[in-house]
Short mmCIF file of C-alpha atoms in Angstrom, two decimals:
data_model
loop_
_atom_site.label_atom_id
_atom_site.label_comp_id
_atom_site.label_asym_id
_atom_site.label_seq_id
_atom_site.Cartn_x
_atom_site.Cartn_y
_atom_site.Cartn_z
CA MET A 1 8.90 118.28 -1.11
CA PHE A 2 6.51 120.27 -3.63
CA ILE A 3 2.66 119.30 -4.03
CA LYS A 4 -0.16 121.07 -6.24
CA THR A 5 -3.83 121.46 -5.37
CA TYR A 6 -6.19 123.55 -7.42
CA SER A 7 -9.07 126.07 -6.96
CA SER A 8 -10.70 129.24 -8.65
CA ALA A 9 -10.89 132.94 -8.10
CA VAL A 10 -14.05 134.89 -9.11
CA PHE A 11 -13.33 138.09 -11.49
CA GLY A 12 -16.42 139.98 -12.55
CA ILE A 13 -19.31 136.70 -13.58
CA SER A 14 -16.52 134.39 -14.75
CA ALA A 15 -14.00 132.67 -12.69
CA THR A 16 -10.34 131.70 -13.14
CA ILE A 17 -7.99 128.95 -12.20
CA ILE A 18 -6.14 129.36 -9.56
CA GLN A 19 -3.09 126.56 -8.84
CA VAL A 20 -2.08 126.36 -5.34
CA GLU A 21 1.47 125.35 -5.19
CA VAL A 22 2.73 123.65 -1.48
CA ASN A 23 6.32 123.57 -0.98
CA ILE A 24 7.97 122.42 2.67
CA GLU A 25 11.62 122.97 3.01
CA ILE A 26 14.21 122.89 6.27
CA GLY A 27 13.14 125.98 8.54
CA ILE A 28 10.37 127.23 10.76
CA ASN A 29 8.12 129.83 8.62
CA PHE A 30 5.12 130.23 6.69
CA HIS A 31 4.92 132.24 3.65
CA LEU A 32 1.69 132.77 1.09
CA VAL A 33 2.26 134.39 -1.88
CA GLY A 34 0.86 135.54 -5.20
CA LEU A 35 -1.35 138.55 -4.26
CA PRO A 36 -3.61 137.48 -1.64
CA ASP A 37 -5.83 139.78 0.43
CA ILE A 38 -6.51 139.92 4.19
CA ALA A 39 -8.95 136.98 4.06
CA VAL A 40 -6.52 134.94 2.22
CA ARG A 41 -3.47 135.59 3.75
CA GLU A 42 -5.34 134.82 7.58
CA SER A 43 -6.59 130.95 6.40
CA HIS A 44 -2.87 130.21 8.43
CA GLN A 45 -4.40 130.68 11.53
CA ARG A 46 -7.88 128.87 10.36
CA ILE A 47 -6.15 125.50 8.83
CA LYS A 48 -4.00 125.34 12.19
CA ALA A 49 -6.96 125.29 14.30
CA ALA A 50 -8.61 123.21 12.06
CA PHE A 51 -5.87 120.74 12.07
CA ARG A 52 -5.15 121.08 15.63
CA ASN A 53 -9.03 120.57 16.74
CA ASN A 54 -8.93 117.50 14.26
CA LYS A 55 -5.61 115.48 15.71
CA LEU A 56 -4.11 116.60 12.07
CA HIS A 57 -0.61 117.46 12.11
CA PHE A 58 0.87 121.16 10.89
CA PRO A 59 4.39 120.71 9.90
CA GLY A 60 6.80 122.54 11.89
CA LYS A 61 8.80 123.36 8.80
CA GLU A 62 9.10 126.48 6.41
CA VAL A 63 6.13 125.84 4.45
CA THR A 64 5.77 128.13 1.28
CA ILE A 65 2.25 128.44 -0.28
CA ASN A 66 2.25 130.35 -3.89
CA LEU A 67 -1.30 131.36 -5.57
CA SER A 68 -0.70 130.62 -9.30
CA PRO A 69 -1.28 133.02 -11.61
CA ALA A 70 0.28 135.99 -9.24
CA ASP A 71 -0.98 138.72 -10.80
CA ILE A 72 -4.53 138.09 -10.24
CA ARG A 73 -5.74 139.47 -6.87
CA LYS A 74 -7.10 136.23 -4.95
CA GLU A 75 -10.00 137.37 -2.49
CA GLY A 76 -12.20 135.18 0.09
CA SER A 77 -11.65 132.28 2.61
CA VAL A 78 -12.73 129.71 -0.20
CA PHE A 79 -8.88 128.97 -0.46
CA ASP A 80 -8.84 127.39 2.81
CA LEU A 81 -9.26 123.86 1.66
CA PRO A 82 -7.31 123.30 -1.25
CA ILE A 83 -4.12 125.35 1.08
CA ALA A 84 -5.00 122.94 3.96
CA ILE A 85 -5.35 119.41 1.61
CA GLY A 86 -1.90 120.64 -0.11
CA ILE A 87 -0.22 121.05 3.20
CA LEU A 88 -1.87 117.48 3.68
CA ALA A 89 -0.52 116.00 0.77
CA VAL A 90 2.63 117.22 0.92
CA THR A 91 3.26 115.51 4.06
CA LYS A 92 1.88 112.20 3.24
CA GLN A 93 -1.17 112.41 5.61
CA VAL A 94 -3.69 112.27 2.31
CA LYS A 95 -3.36 110.67 -0.87
CA GLU A 96 -2.54 112.90 -3.81
CA THR A 97 -3.53 110.44 -6.59
CA ARG A 98 -6.90 112.65 -7.46
CA LEU A 99 -5.80 116.00 -6.66
CA SER A 100 -4.81 117.17 -10.36
CA GLU A 101 -8.34 116.17 -11.42
CA LEU A 102 -10.82 117.64 -8.55
CA LEU A 103 -11.00 121.55 -7.92
CA LEU A 104 -11.27 122.21 -4.04
CA LEU A 105 -12.88 124.97 -2.50
CA GLY A 106 -14.29 126.42 0.45
CA GLU A 107 -13.55 128.02 3.86
CA LEU A 108 -12.46 126.38 6.69
CA SER A 109 -14.23 126.77 10.42
CA LEU A 110 -11.58 126.86 13.41
CA ASP A 111 -13.35 122.76 14.05
CA GLY A 112 -12.82 122.03 10.14
CA SER A 113 -16.35 122.30 9.27
CA ILE A 114 -16.40 123.69 5.99
CA GLN A 115 -18.61 126.71 5.19
CA ARG A 116 -20.51 127.83 2.21
CA THR A 117 -19.24 130.05 -0.62
CA LYS A 118 -20.18 132.55 -3.35
CA GLY A 119 -19.69 131.81 -6.84
CA VAL A 120 -19.79 127.95 -7.29
CA LEU A 121 -21.77 127.85 -10.27
CA ALA A 122 -19.03 129.96 -12.42
CA ILE A 123 -16.41 128.11 -10.71
CA ALA A 124 -18.37 124.69 -11.80
CA LEU A 125 -18.59 125.92 -15.64
CA GLN A 126 -15.13 127.21 -15.94
CA ALA A 127 -13.86 123.72 -14.33
CA LYS A 128 -15.72 121.93 -16.96
CA ALA A 129 -14.31 124.32 -19.96
CA GLU A 130 -10.70 123.19 -18.61
CA GLY A 131 -11.56 119.21 -18.23
CA PHE A 132 -11.34 119.12 -14.39
CA LYS A 133 -13.87 115.71 -13.45
CA GLY A 134 -15.00 117.03 -10.23
CA LEU A 135 -15.53 119.57 -7.67
CA ILE A 136 -15.09 119.23 -4.11
CA VAL A 137 -17.39 122.08 -2.65
CA PRO A 138 -19.45 122.88 0.65
CA ALA A 139 -22.19 120.44 1.51
CA GLU A 140 -24.44 123.83 1.28
CA ASN A 141 -23.00 124.59 -2.86
CA ALA A 142 -23.86 121.11 -3.85
CA ASN A 143 -26.73 121.25 -5.58
CA GLU A 144 -25.86 125.08 -7.14
CA ALA A 145 -22.84 123.13 -8.82
CA ALA A 146 -24.27 120.14 -9.52
CA ILE A 147 -26.86 122.56 -11.69
CA VAL A 148 -23.34 122.11 -14.25
CA SER A 149 -23.51 118.42 -16.06
CA GLY A 150 -20.47 116.16 -17.00
CA LEU A 151 -19.11 116.88 -13.50
CA GLU A 152 -18.89 114.78 -10.20
CA ILE A 153 -19.72 116.93 -7.36
CA PHE A 154 -18.74 115.67 -3.97
CA GLY A 155 -20.70 118.11 -0.98
CA VAL A 156 -18.50 118.01 2.44
CA ARG A 157 -19.47 118.88 5.66
CA ASN A 158 -15.97 119.00 7.08
CA ILE A 159 -12.31 118.22 6.38
CA GLN A 160 -12.45 114.91 7.30
CA GLU A 161 -15.01 114.07 4.91
CA VAL A 162 -12.54 115.09 1.96
CA LEU A 163 -9.67 113.11 3.88
CA SER A 164 -11.86 110.27 3.69
CA LEU A 165 -13.43 110.78 -0.26
CA LEU A 166 -9.55 111.50 -1.12
CA ASN A 167 -8.08 108.62 0.70
CA GLY A 168 -10.85 106.01 -0.76
CA GLN A 169 -11.77 105.17 2.76
CA ASN A 170 -15.72 105.97 1.90
CA THR A 171 -17.76 106.80 -0.41
CA ILE A 172 -19.57 109.77 -0.97
CA GLN A 173 -22.09 109.93 -3.07
CA ALA A 174 -21.85 112.48 -5.72
CA THR A 175 -24.81 115.16 -6.00
CA PRO A 176 -26.77 114.05 -8.77
CA THR A 177 -27.36 116.72 -11.53
CA ILE A 178 -30.17 118.86 -12.47
CA GLY A 179 -31.60 118.10 -15.92
CA PRO A 180 -33.41 120.23 -18.63
CA GLU A 181 -37.02 118.56 -17.54
CA ALA A 182 -36.91 119.23 -13.85
CA PHE A 183 -35.77 122.97 -14.72
CA GLU A 184 -38.95 123.43 -16.59
CA VAL A 185 -41.23 122.06 -13.70
CA LEU A 186 -39.48 125.18 -11.61
CA ALA A 187 -39.95 127.79 -14.37
CA THR A 188 -43.63 127.35 -14.38
CA GLN A 189 -44.13 127.58 -10.64
CA ASN A 190 -45.29 131.57 -9.80
CA PRO A 191 -47.80 132.30 -7.24
CA LEU A 192 -48.78 135.67 -8.16
CA ASP A 193 -51.30 136.22 -11.02
CA PHE A 194 -52.86 138.82 -13.07
CA ALA A 195 -56.28 137.66 -12.20
CA ASP A 196 -55.46 138.42 -8.96
CA VAL A 197 -55.80 142.32 -10.33
CA LYS A 198 -59.23 143.95 -10.37
CA GLY A 199 -60.43 146.60 -12.90
CA GLN A 200 -57.09 148.40 -14.50
CA MET A 201 -58.24 146.85 -18.13
CA HIS A 202 -55.99 149.61 -19.85
CA VAL A 203 -52.86 149.26 -17.65
CA LYS A 204 -52.76 145.35 -18.13
CA ARG A 205 -53.12 146.56 -21.91
CA ALA A 206 -49.88 148.13 -21.34
CA PHE A 207 -48.56 145.70 -19.25
CA GLU A 208 -48.98 143.26 -22.16
CA ILE A 209 -47.67 145.38 -25.27
CA ALA A 210 -44.40 145.95 -22.80
CA ALA A 211 -43.80 142.03 -22.04
CA ALA A 212 -44.46 141.30 -25.57
CA GLY A 213 -41.64 143.80 -27.05
CA ALA A 214 -39.19 143.83 -23.41
CA HIS A 215 -39.77 147.42 -23.29
CA ASN A 216 -39.51 149.64 -20.39
CA LEU A 217 -42.66 151.75 -18.67
CA ILE A 218 -43.19 154.10 -15.91
CA LEU A 219 -46.73 153.87 -14.12
CA VAL A 220 -48.10 157.51 -12.90
CA GLY A 221 -50.84 157.61 -10.13
CA PRO A 222 -51.90 158.45 -6.85
CA PRO A 223 -50.95 155.95 -3.89
CA GLY A 224 -53.11 152.82 -3.22
CA ALA A 225 -54.15 152.57 -7.27
CA GLY A 226 -52.16 149.46 -7.59
CA LYS A 227 -48.53 150.29 -9.58
CA SER A 228 -46.38 148.20 -7.27
CA MET A 229 -48.99 144.84 -7.47
CA LEU A 230 -49.12 145.28 -11.05
CA ALA A 231 -45.11 145.63 -11.53
CA LYS A 232 -44.68 142.53 -9.16
CA ARG A 233 -46.85 140.44 -11.69
CA LEU A 234 -45.08 141.65 -14.66
CA PRO A 235 -42.85 138.49 -14.27
CA THR A 236 -45.31 136.15 -14.48
CA ILE A 237 -46.51 136.97 -18.30
CA LEU A 238 -42.98 137.23 -19.50
CA PRO A 239 -41.76 134.55 -21.59
CA PRO A 240 -40.34 131.99 -19.58
CA MET A 241 -36.68 132.01 -19.08
CA THR A 242 -34.39 129.33 -21.46
CA LEU A 243 -32.02 127.15 -19.93
CA GLU A 244 -29.14 129.29 -20.92
CA GLU A 245 -30.75 132.44 -19.28
CA ALA A 246 -31.08 130.64 -16.17
CA LEU A 247 -27.74 129.49 -16.08
CA GLU A 248 -26.46 132.92 -16.20
CA THR A 249 -28.90 134.44 -14.19
CA THR A 250 -27.98 131.99 -10.94
CA LYS A 251 -24.42 132.72 -12.31
CA ILE A 252 -24.61 136.37 -11.34
CA HIS A 253 -26.58 135.85 -8.17
CA SER A 254 -24.04 133.22 -7.02
CA VAL A 255 -21.40 135.51 -7.61
CA ALA A 256 -22.83 138.11 -5.62
CA GLY A 257 -23.64 136.28 -2.51
CA LYS A 258 -27.58 136.61 -3.45
CA LYS A 259 -28.62 133.35 -3.82
CA ARG A 260 -29.82 131.14 -0.61
CA SER A 261 -31.78 128.15 -2.04
CA ASN A 262 -30.34 125.42 -3.60
CA GLY A 263 -30.32 124.77 -7.35
CA ILE A 264 -31.05 126.89 -10.32
CA VAL A 265 -32.52 130.28 -10.40
CA SER A 266 -35.63 128.84 -12.63
CA GLN A 267 -38.14 132.32 -12.46
CA ARG A 268 -37.10 135.68 -14.12
CA PRO A 269 -35.92 138.20 -11.35
CA PHE A 270 -37.74 141.09 -9.88
CA ARG A 271 -35.57 143.74 -8.00
CA LYS A 272 -37.21 146.45 -6.05
CA PRO A 273 -34.44 148.41 -4.30
CA HIS A 274 -35.09 151.19 -1.99
CA HIS A 275 -34.95 154.78 -3.27
CA THR A 276 -32.05 155.47 -0.57
CA ILE A 277 -30.10 153.37 -2.81
CA SER A 278 -26.33 154.40 -3.66
CA ASP A 279 -24.99 154.44 -7.32
CA VAL A 280 -22.71 151.54 -6.56
CA GLY A 281 -25.54 149.38 -5.00
CA LEU A 282 -27.73 150.17 -8.40
CA ILE A 283 -24.92 149.56 -10.80
CA GLY A 284 -22.31 147.59 -9.07
CA GLY A 285 -18.65 147.70 -8.32
CA GLY A 286 -16.77 148.44 -5.04
CA SER A 287 -13.39 148.31 -3.82
CA TYR A 288 -14.16 144.36 -4.26
CA PRO A 289 -16.06 144.37 -7.21
CA GLN A 290 -19.73 142.90 -7.00
CA PRO A 291 -22.70 142.78 -9.18
CA GLY A 292 -25.15 145.62 -8.63
CA GLU A 293 -29.16 145.66 -8.51
CA ILE A 294 -29.45 146.00 -12.29
CA SER A 295 -27.12 143.03 -12.80
CA LEU A 296 -29.34 141.21 -10.14
CA ALA A 297 -32.26 141.85 -12.24
CA HIS A 298 -30.72 140.78 -15.58
CA ASN A 299 -33.28 138.21 -17.60
CA GLY A 300 -35.80 139.95 -15.01
CA VAL A 301 -37.55 143.21 -14.16
CA LEU A 302 -36.32 146.47 -11.98
CA PHE A 303 -38.78 147.93 -10.13
CA LEU A 304 -38.01 151.17 -9.07
CA ASP A 305 -40.97 152.43 -6.80
CA GLU A 306 -41.22 156.51 -5.83
CA LEU A 307 -39.13 157.26 -8.80
CA PRO A 308 -38.67 160.64 -7.97
CA GLU A 309 -37.28 160.22 -4.09
CA TYR A 310 -33.85 158.61 -5.62
CA LYS A 311 -31.28 160.59 -5.78
CA ARG A 312 -30.97 162.22 -9.05
CA HIS A 313 -26.89 161.03 -9.42
CA VAL A 314 -28.31 157.58 -9.11
CA LEU A 315 -30.98 157.46 -11.55
CA GLU A 316 -28.55 159.18 -13.80
CA VAL A 317 -26.23 155.96 -13.93
CA LEU A 318 -29.18 154.22 -15.34
CA ARG A 319 -29.28 155.65 -18.60
CA GLN A 320 -26.14 153.82 -20.48
CA PRO A 321 -27.63 150.38 -18.79
CA LEU A 322 -30.51 150.94 -20.58
CA GLU A 323 -29.15 151.53 -24.12
CA ASP A 324 -26.28 148.56 -23.83
CA ARG A 325 -27.95 145.89 -21.51
CA LEU A 326 -24.33 145.91 -20.02
CA VAL A 327 -22.46 147.55 -16.88
CA ASN A 328 -18.88 148.20 -17.32
CA ILE A 329 -16.91 149.09 -13.95
CA SER A 330 -13.40 150.80 -14.86
CA ARG A 331 -11.11 151.09 -12.15
CA ALA A 332 -7.02 151.91 -12.43
CA ARG A 333 -6.32 148.44 -11.58
CA PHE A 334 -8.96 146.33 -13.36
CA SER A 335 -12.40 146.64 -15.55
CA ILE A 336 -15.17 144.42 -15.22
CA ASP A 337 -18.40 143.78 -17.54
CA TYR A 338 -21.99 142.84 -15.89
CA PRO A 339 -24.65 141.62 -18.21
CA ALA A 340 -27.78 143.95 -17.38
CA ASN A 341 -30.40 142.88 -20.08
CA PHE A 342 -33.42 144.20 -17.75
CA MET A 343 -36.65 145.57 -17.90
CA LEU A 344 -37.25 148.77 -16.20
CA VAL A 345 -40.76 149.43 -14.51
CA ALA A 346 -40.37 152.80 -12.66
CA ALA A 347 -43.27 154.08 -10.51
CA MET A 348 -44.35 157.95 -9.24
CA ASN A 349 -46.95 160.24 -7.89
CA PRO A 350 -48.36 162.30 -10.52
CA CYS A 351 -47.55 165.24 -7.89
CA PRO A 352 -45.95 165.31 -4.26
CA CYS A 353 -48.71 164.61 -2.88
CA GLY A 354 -50.30 162.43 -4.93
CA PHE A 355 -53.46 163.25 -5.68
CA LEU A 356 -53.47 165.40 -8.60
CA ASN A 357 -56.20 164.62 -11.14
CA HIS A 358 -57.62 162.23 -8.53
CA PRO A 359 -61.30 161.43 -9.30
CA GLU A 360 -62.07 162.40 -5.79
CA LYS A 361 -59.51 163.98 -3.65
CA SER A 362 -58.54 167.48 -4.14
CA CYS A 363 -54.24 168.43 -5.10
CA GLY A 364 -53.14 171.36 -2.70
CA CYS A 365 -50.05 171.15 -4.40
CA HIS A 366 -48.82 174.55 -6.32
CA PRO A 367 -48.43 174.02 -10.05
CA ASN A 368 -44.74 174.89 -9.49
CA ALA A 369 -44.03 172.13 -7.12
CA VAL A 370 -45.53 169.69 -9.04
CA GLN A 371 -43.22 170.96 -12.02
CA ARG A 372 -40.28 170.36 -9.71
CA TYR A 373 -41.51 167.03 -8.37
CA HIS A 374 -40.92 165.89 -12.54
CA GLN A 375 -38.03 167.62 -12.85
CA ARG A 376 -36.20 165.26 -10.38
CA VAL A 377 -36.42 162.91 -13.12
CA SER A 378 -34.13 164.00 -15.95
CA GLY A 379 -35.36 164.21 -19.56
CA PRO A 380 -32.92 161.96 -20.89
CA LEU A 381 -33.96 159.11 -18.65
CA LEU A 382 -37.64 159.98 -19.23
CA ASP A 383 -36.63 159.26 -23.16
CA ARG A 384 -35.42 155.91 -22.63
CA ILE A 385 -38.47 154.78 -21.16
CA ASP A 386 -40.34 153.81 -23.82
CA MET A 387 -44.10 153.80 -22.02
CA HIS A 388 -45.65 156.08 -20.36
CA ILE A 389 -49.17 154.51 -18.17
CA GLU A 390 -51.63 156.54 -16.22
CA VAL A 391 -52.70 154.40 -13.21
CA SER A 392 -56.48 155.62 -12.14
CA PRO A 393 -57.75 154.54 -8.86
CA VAL A 394 -60.17 151.34 -8.90
CA LYS A 395 -63.81 152.05 -8.47
CA TYR A 396 -65.75 150.57 -5.74
CA ASN A 397 -68.02 148.43 -8.20
CA GLU A 398 -64.89 147.00 -10.07
CA LEU A 399 -63.74 145.76 -6.34
CA GLN A 400 -66.73 144.23 -5.78
CA GLN A 401 -66.99 141.97 -9.33
CA ALA A 402 -67.37 138.28 -8.71
CA ALA A 403 -65.78 137.34 -12.38
CA THR A 404 -62.47 136.39 -12.65
CA ALA A 405 -59.83 138.47 -14.13
CA GLU A 406 -57.73 137.35 -17.49
CA SER A 407 -55.34 135.05 -15.75
CA SER A 408 -51.23 135.64 -16.58
CA HIS A 409 -50.99 132.24 -18.16
CA GLU A 410 -53.54 133.62 -21.06
CA ILE A 411 -51.86 136.73 -21.53
CA ARG A 412 -48.43 135.03 -22.04
CA LEU A 413 -49.79 132.50 -24.58
CA ARG A 414 -50.44 136.40 -26.95
CA ILE A 415 -47.15 137.47 -26.10
CA LEU A 416 -45.40 134.21 -26.75
CA ASN A 417 -46.75 134.44 -30.32
CA ALA A 418 -45.84 137.94 -30.32
CA ARG A 419 -42.20 136.79 -29.53
CA GLN A 420 -42.13 134.34 -31.99
CA ILE A 421 -42.67 136.57 -34.84
CA GLN A 422 -39.94 138.65 -33.25
CA GLN A 423 -37.67 136.02 -33.20
CA LYS A 424 -37.87 135.13 -37.01
CA ARG A 425 -37.83 138.84 -37.48
CA TYR A 426 -34.32 138.97 -35.55
CA ALA A 427 -33.14 135.61 -36.54
CA GLN A 428 -29.82 136.79 -38.32
CA LYS A 429 -29.34 140.20 -36.22
CA ASN A 430 -26.81 139.51 -33.46
CA GLY A 431 -27.71 141.26 -30.33
CA THR A 432 -31.65 141.74 -30.99
CA TYR A 433 -34.60 139.44 -29.94
CA ALA A 434 -37.25 142.21 -29.53
CA ASN A 435 -38.46 144.93 -30.41
CA ALA A 436 -37.26 147.10 -27.60
CA HIS A 437 -33.81 146.47 -28.97
CA MET A 438 -33.67 147.28 -32.30
CA ASN A 439 -31.16 149.79 -33.41
CA ARG A 440 -31.49 152.81 -35.86
CA SER A 441 -30.93 151.00 -39.00
CA GLN A 442 -33.87 147.97 -37.89
CA VAL A 443 -35.91 150.55 -36.83
CA GLU A 444 -35.98 152.29 -40.36
CA GLN A 445 -36.28 148.40 -41.93
CA PHE A 446 -38.98 146.89 -39.72
CA CYS A 447 -41.22 150.03 -38.76
CA GLN A 448 -41.99 152.14 -41.97
CA LEU A 449 -45.02 153.97 -41.87
CA GLN A 450 -48.39 154.48 -44.29
CA PRO A 451 -49.12 158.30 -45.13
CA ALA A 452 -51.83 158.08 -43.08
CA SER A 453 -49.71 157.06 -39.91
CA GLN A 454 -47.20 159.28 -40.54
CA ALA A 455 -49.43 162.17 -40.61
CA ILE A 456 -50.52 161.44 -37.37
CA LEU A 457 -46.87 161.05 -35.76
CA GLN A 458 -45.75 163.94 -37.19
CA THR A 459 -48.63 166.26 -35.52
CA ALA A 460 -48.13 163.97 -32.40
CA MET A 461 -44.23 165.30 -32.50
CA LYS A 462 -44.99 169.09 -32.85
CA ARG A 463 -47.85 169.11 -30.31
CA LEU A 464 -46.01 167.32 -27.79
CA GLY A 465 -42.65 168.65 -28.37
CA LEU A 466 -41.10 165.12 -28.55
CA SER A 467 -37.19 163.91 -29.23
CA ALA A 468 -36.02 161.94 -31.74
CA ARG A 469 -35.62 159.45 -29.37
CA ALA A 470 -39.26 159.42 -27.88
CA TYR A 471 -40.03 159.08 -31.71
CA GLU A 472 -37.71 155.31 -32.11
CA ARG A 473 -39.63 154.90 -28.96
CA ILE A 474 -43.19 155.01 -30.70
CA LEU A 475 -42.09 153.57 -33.70
CA LYS A 476 -40.85 150.41 -31.64
CA VAL A 477 -43.97 150.32 -29.97
CA ALA A 478 -46.18 150.33 -32.74
CA ARG A 479 -44.14 147.56 -34.32
CA THR A 480 -45.26 145.85 -31.17
CA ILE A 481 -48.37 146.38 -31.03
CA ALA A 482 -48.96 145.35 -34.44
CA ASP A 483 -47.39 142.17 -33.62
CA LEU A 484 -49.91 141.08 -31.20
CA ASP A 485 -52.51 141.36 -33.42
CA ALA A 486 -50.20 139.35 -36.04
CA SER A 487 -50.04 142.55 -38.62
CA PRO A 488 -47.14 142.87 -40.76
CA ASP A 489 -47.62 146.28 -41.00
CA ILE A 490 -48.10 149.12 -39.16
CA ALA A 491 -51.74 150.18 -39.23
CA THR A 492 -52.73 154.02 -37.74
CA GLN A 493 -54.72 152.13 -34.88
CA HIS A 494 -51.20 150.87 -33.57
CA ILE A 495 -49.36 154.24 -34.17
CA SER A 496 -52.20 156.06 -32.57
CA GLU A 497 -52.06 153.90 -29.51
CA ALA A 498 -48.26 153.65 -29.30
CA ILE A 499 -48.71 157.95 -28.99
CA GLN A 500 -50.93 157.68 -26.26
CA TYR A 501 -48.12 155.90 -23.75
CA ARG A 502 -46.24 159.42 -23.75
CA ASN A 503 -48.08 160.50 -21.05
CA LEU A 504 -45.34 162.52 -19.46
CA ASP A 505 -44.53 164.04 -22.52
CA ARG A 506 -48.45 165.57 -22.47
CA SER A 507 -48.20 166.76 -19.25
CA LEU A 508 -45.35 168.46 -19.36
#
């Protein structure tokens, strides 16, 4: 006797449909083939216990389970439910009428309850693309799968509910899908606001420029100057995520198992990994590949506080993703691409003690110690950071001001206007949507300078000893400043302001 059910395996952030073939014949044995890992092979014991505790019959014959295609490694316990339903269908304990149109996934507990799993959104998107009519998923994953329209999503809590659904004995209601209108409401909610930040007008200006052009930036200032407070509010002035960006971001968080709330990720991510993180934790990979922090920050912000405290080899893995906005994990048996289109915001002290150039406190660091501290961050990595911002302590009279500072909403309106200018400029340029992502030919086309501006930039290049990459970064930032002024040309004030945002080049 032979029956077939359907499930899915996640590879990278994409899913592949898996056919679960169940065959029963004379004998007493259990075979599970198709390149399963340890967790999949252990499903036999979980299924037997779940059957026994729910008064279901496990056949005393030779049972062969094949997970097809056999050349893809099957990982995790998501195949418990499709294997169990396949065994029940082949022994006539459940109707097989709808098995060809439904995709099943979920881990079985010994009492028959169904536990949540990860990667459900990627699976739902693939199921829709391959023509399935619906999914049977753990109840905790139902809202996540319901993000995808055009599918019936049945959230179930135990195996008895699955049997009732397939046998038509009760009517489990499909979970309603989340429409674009609901997403737009969620996308506007954020408790943080730039209105909470007192003073720091020049830093706020730098953040506005960075957000308008998607530029990376590093903040240099003493402890308590507000570097972390400012960085946490950057997502509030970035353009709201589109539905497509939200789906892609949610899919990454789902695959990584980081998504605890139901529904879609509507706010731009803000990731702040600790400085003890490993290179695999930052970039992704591992024996069972998972997205790293830079992919979890996709379409959002990656904040690295106390940048020199990170291991140097960990920071160096950032160089390729900052350029390509993509992470490629290559191993002997597989190669996976993870998206990594994020804004990098880093923060560091000006010296080991943190009080170099402080207006009130004295620094006791030797100049050589200051130099060694700065050299913990490599020059090639700093070249890839467009803006270097000095953050000074907020003065007492600024903290006591009663007037409310400019809100994130007001800043965001100007940023949206600048982004609209960039969208029109790059409408025919695939892969470019902001000034920070221009390639060399686009910089030459869109960042042409007048003779006066060229003279200013030439002087800065000689005095600061800037690299060719830093030269391009200055032009891109100047282009963004001009867009904020709605100026078609880069004027002298635009290039002068852009040069000011290379503080670390000046200090070194």
